[in-house]
CSV table of C-alpha atoms in Angstrom, one decimal:
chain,number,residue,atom,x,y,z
A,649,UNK,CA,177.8,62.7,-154.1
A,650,UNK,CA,179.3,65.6,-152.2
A,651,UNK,CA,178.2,67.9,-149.7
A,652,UNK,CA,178.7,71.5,-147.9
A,653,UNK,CA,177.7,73.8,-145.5
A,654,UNK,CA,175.7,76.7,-146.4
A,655,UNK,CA,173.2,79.1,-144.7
A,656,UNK,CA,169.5,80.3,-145.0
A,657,UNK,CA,169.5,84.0,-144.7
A,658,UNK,CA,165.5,83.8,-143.6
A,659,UNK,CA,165.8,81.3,-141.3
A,660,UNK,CA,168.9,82.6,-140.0
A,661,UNK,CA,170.5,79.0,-139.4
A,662,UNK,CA,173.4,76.7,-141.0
A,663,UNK,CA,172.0,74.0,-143.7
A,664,UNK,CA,173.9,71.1,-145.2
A,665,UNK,CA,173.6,70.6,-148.9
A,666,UNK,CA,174.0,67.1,-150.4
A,667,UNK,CA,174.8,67.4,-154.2
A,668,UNK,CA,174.3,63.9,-156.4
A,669,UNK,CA,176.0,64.1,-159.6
A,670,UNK,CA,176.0,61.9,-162.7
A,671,UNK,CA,178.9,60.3,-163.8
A,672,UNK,CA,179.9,59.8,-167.3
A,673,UNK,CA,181.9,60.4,-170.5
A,674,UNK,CA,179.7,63.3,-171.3
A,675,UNK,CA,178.8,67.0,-169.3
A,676,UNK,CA,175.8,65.9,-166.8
A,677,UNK,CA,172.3,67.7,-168.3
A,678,UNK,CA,171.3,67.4,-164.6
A,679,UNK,CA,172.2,67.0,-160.9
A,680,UNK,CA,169.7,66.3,-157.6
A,681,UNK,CA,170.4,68.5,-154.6
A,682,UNK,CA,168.8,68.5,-150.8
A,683,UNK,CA,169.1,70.7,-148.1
A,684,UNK,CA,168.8,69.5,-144.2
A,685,UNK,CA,168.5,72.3,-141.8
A,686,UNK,CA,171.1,72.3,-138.7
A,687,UNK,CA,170.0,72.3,-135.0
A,688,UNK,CA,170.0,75.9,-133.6
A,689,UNK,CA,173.4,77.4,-132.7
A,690,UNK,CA,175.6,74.6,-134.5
A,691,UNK,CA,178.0,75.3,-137.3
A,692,UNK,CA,179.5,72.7,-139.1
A,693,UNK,CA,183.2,71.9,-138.7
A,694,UNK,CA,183.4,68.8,-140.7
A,695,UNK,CA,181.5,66.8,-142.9
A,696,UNK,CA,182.3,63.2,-143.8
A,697,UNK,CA,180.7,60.5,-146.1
A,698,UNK,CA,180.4,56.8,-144.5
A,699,UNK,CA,178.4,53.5,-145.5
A,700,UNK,CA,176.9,50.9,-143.0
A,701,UNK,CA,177.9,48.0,-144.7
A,702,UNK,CA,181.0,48.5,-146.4
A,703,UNK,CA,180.0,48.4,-150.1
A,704,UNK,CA,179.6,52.0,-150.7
A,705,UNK,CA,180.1,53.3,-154.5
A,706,UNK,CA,181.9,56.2,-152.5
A,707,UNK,CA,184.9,54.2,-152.3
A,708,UNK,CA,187.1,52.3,-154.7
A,709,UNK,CA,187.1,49.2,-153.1
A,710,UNK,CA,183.3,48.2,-153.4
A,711,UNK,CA,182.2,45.3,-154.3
A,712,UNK,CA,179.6,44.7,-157.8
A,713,UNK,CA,178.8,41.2,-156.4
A,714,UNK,CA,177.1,42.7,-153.7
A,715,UNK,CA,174.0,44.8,-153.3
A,716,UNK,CA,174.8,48.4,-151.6
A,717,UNK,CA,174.0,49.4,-148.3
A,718,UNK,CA,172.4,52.5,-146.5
A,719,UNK,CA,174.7,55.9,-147.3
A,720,UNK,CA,175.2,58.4,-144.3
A,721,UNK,CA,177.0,61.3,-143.5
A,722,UNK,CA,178.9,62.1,-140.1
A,723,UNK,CA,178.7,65.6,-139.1
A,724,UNK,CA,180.9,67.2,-137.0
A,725,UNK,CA,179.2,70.0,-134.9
A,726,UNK,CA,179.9,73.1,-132.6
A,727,UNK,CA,176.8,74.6,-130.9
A,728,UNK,CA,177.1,78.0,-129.1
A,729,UNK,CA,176.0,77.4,-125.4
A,730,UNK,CA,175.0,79.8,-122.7
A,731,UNK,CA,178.2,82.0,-120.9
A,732,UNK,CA,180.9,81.0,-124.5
A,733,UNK,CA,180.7,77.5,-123.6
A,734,UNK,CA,180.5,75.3,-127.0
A,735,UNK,CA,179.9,71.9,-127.0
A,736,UNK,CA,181.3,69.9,-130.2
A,737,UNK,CA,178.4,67.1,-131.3
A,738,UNK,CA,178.8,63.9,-133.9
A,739,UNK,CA,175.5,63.8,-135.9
A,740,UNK,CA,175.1,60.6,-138.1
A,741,UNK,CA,171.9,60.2,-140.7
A,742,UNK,CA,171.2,58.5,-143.9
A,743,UNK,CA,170.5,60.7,-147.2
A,744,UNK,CA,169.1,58.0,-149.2
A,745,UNK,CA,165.5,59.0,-148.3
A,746,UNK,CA,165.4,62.6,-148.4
A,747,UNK,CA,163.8,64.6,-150.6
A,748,UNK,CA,165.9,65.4,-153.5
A,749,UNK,CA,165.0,68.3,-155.9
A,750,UNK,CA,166.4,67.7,-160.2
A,751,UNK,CA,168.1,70.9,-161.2
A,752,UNK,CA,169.1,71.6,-164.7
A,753,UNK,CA,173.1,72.7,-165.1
A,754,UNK,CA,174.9,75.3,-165.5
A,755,UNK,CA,178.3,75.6,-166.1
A,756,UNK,CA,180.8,78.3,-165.9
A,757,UNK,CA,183.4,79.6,-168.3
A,758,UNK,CA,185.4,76.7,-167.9
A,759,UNK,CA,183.2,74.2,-168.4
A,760,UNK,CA,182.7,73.3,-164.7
A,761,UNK,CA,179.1,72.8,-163.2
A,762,UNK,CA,178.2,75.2,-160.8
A,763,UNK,CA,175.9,74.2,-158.2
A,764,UNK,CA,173.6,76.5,-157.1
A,765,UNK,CA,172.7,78.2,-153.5
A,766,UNK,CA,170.2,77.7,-151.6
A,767,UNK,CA,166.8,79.1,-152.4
A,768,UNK,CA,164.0,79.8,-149.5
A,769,UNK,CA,161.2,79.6,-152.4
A,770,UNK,CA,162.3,76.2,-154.3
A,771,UNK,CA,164.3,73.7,-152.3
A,772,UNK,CA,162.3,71.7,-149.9
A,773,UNK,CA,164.3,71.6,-146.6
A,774,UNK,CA,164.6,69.0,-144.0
A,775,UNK,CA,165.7,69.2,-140.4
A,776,UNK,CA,168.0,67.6,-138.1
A,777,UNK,CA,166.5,65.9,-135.0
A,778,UNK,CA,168.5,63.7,-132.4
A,779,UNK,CA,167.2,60.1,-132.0
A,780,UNK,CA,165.5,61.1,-128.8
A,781,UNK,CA,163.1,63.3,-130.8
A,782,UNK,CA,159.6,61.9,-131.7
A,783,UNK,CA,158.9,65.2,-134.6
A,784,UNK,CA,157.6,64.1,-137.7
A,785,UNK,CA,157.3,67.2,-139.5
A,786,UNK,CA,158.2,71.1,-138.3
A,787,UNK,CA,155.9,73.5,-139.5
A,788,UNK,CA,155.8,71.3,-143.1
A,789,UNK,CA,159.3,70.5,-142.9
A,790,UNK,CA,160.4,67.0,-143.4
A,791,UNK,CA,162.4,65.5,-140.4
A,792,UNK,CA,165.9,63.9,-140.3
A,793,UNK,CA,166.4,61.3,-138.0
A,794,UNK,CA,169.9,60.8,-136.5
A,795,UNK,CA,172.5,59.5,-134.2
A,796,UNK,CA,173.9,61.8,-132.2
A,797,UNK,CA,176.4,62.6,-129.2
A,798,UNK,CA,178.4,65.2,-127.5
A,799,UNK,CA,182.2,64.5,-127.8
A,800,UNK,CA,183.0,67.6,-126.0
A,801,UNK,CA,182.4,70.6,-124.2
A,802,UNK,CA,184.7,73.4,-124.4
A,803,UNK,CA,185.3,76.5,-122.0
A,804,UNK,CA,185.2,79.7,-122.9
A,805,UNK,CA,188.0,80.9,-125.2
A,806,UNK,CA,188.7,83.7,-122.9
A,807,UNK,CA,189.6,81.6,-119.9
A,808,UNK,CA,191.0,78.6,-121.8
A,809,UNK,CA,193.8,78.0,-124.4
A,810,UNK,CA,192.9,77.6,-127.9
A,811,UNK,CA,191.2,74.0,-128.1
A,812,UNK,CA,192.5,71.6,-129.9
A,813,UNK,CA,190.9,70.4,-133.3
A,814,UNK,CA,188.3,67.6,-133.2
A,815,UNK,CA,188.2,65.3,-135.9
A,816,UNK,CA,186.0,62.9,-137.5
A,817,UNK,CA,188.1,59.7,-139.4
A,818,UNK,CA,185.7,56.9,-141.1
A,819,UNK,CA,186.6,53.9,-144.1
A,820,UNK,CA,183.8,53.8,-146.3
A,821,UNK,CA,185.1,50.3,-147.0
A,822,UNK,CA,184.5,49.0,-143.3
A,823,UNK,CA,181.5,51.1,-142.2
A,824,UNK,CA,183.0,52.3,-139.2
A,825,UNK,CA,184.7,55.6,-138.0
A,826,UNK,CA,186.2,57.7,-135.0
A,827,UNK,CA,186.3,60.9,-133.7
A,828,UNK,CA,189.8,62.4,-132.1
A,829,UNK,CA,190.4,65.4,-130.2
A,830,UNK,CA,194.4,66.1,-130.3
A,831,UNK,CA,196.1,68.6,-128.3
């Protein structure tokens, strides 16, 4: 499983993309792909994998004598506010229920699979609400429940020195995590 950052040129807004990919001796034939749509103004400065129970398959210290538990994925957020304020946000949502969409490969030159872009007219897209939100569905969209906080808000870069860079650190083999902003 991986996932990036992307953007829908309609919509005007960042998405993530979650990518599942077989695993074998042999060249996958196929890979499953979703799309979750970012709160307005946010851009994604980090993105990172996490398990609530400590036996994720993302890790190599997972355990076969036990049964997996819920995936998730921290994301680490900067939304534009009003006068260059920015506030940097931790999302946190499981993926194991979205809506995941089979796409044939394709590989490139080299024999490495190419994953494709997003595509207004094929992928079904879900959206990111905050665990305060009661939104089932936005305007046939699926919704995203999540965890979610502000770890920081940061002045305008024209009164201000550079901020510092906010981090998200988790161990998929505990099922816990942190978030640090150094100087």
């Amino acid at each position: 499983v991986m996932a990036n950052s992307c953007s829908s040129r309609e919509d005007s807004c960042q998405l993530v993309q979650i990518s599942a990919i077989p695993v074998g001796s042999s060249l996958p034939r196929y890979y499953m792909t979703s799309f979750v749509k970012l709160p307005q103004d946010c851009n994604v400065m980090s993105i990172k994998f996490y398990s609530d129970d400590g036996n994720s398959t993302l890790t190599s210290e997972s355990s076969p004598s036990y049964e997996e538990g819920r995936q998730g994925i921290g994301l680490l957020l900067r939304r534009s506010r009003d006068e260059g304020n920015a506030d940097e946000e931790l999302w946190l949502f499981e993926y194991d229920e979205l809506p995941f969409l089979d796409v044939q490969h394709t590989f490139d030159c080299n024999e490495r699979l190419v994953i494709r872009k997003y595509n207004e007219k094929l992928d079904e897209t879900s959206f990111l609400t905050s665990n305060e939100e009661e939104e089932e569905e936005e305007n046939g969209v699926n919704a995203v429940n999540s965890k979610w906080r502000c770890v920081r808000t940061i002045a305008p870069l024209t009164s201000a020195p550079t901020p510092s860079q906010t981090s998200i650190e988790v161990s998929g083999s505990r099922g816990i995590g942190a978030v640090s902003c150094g100087r």
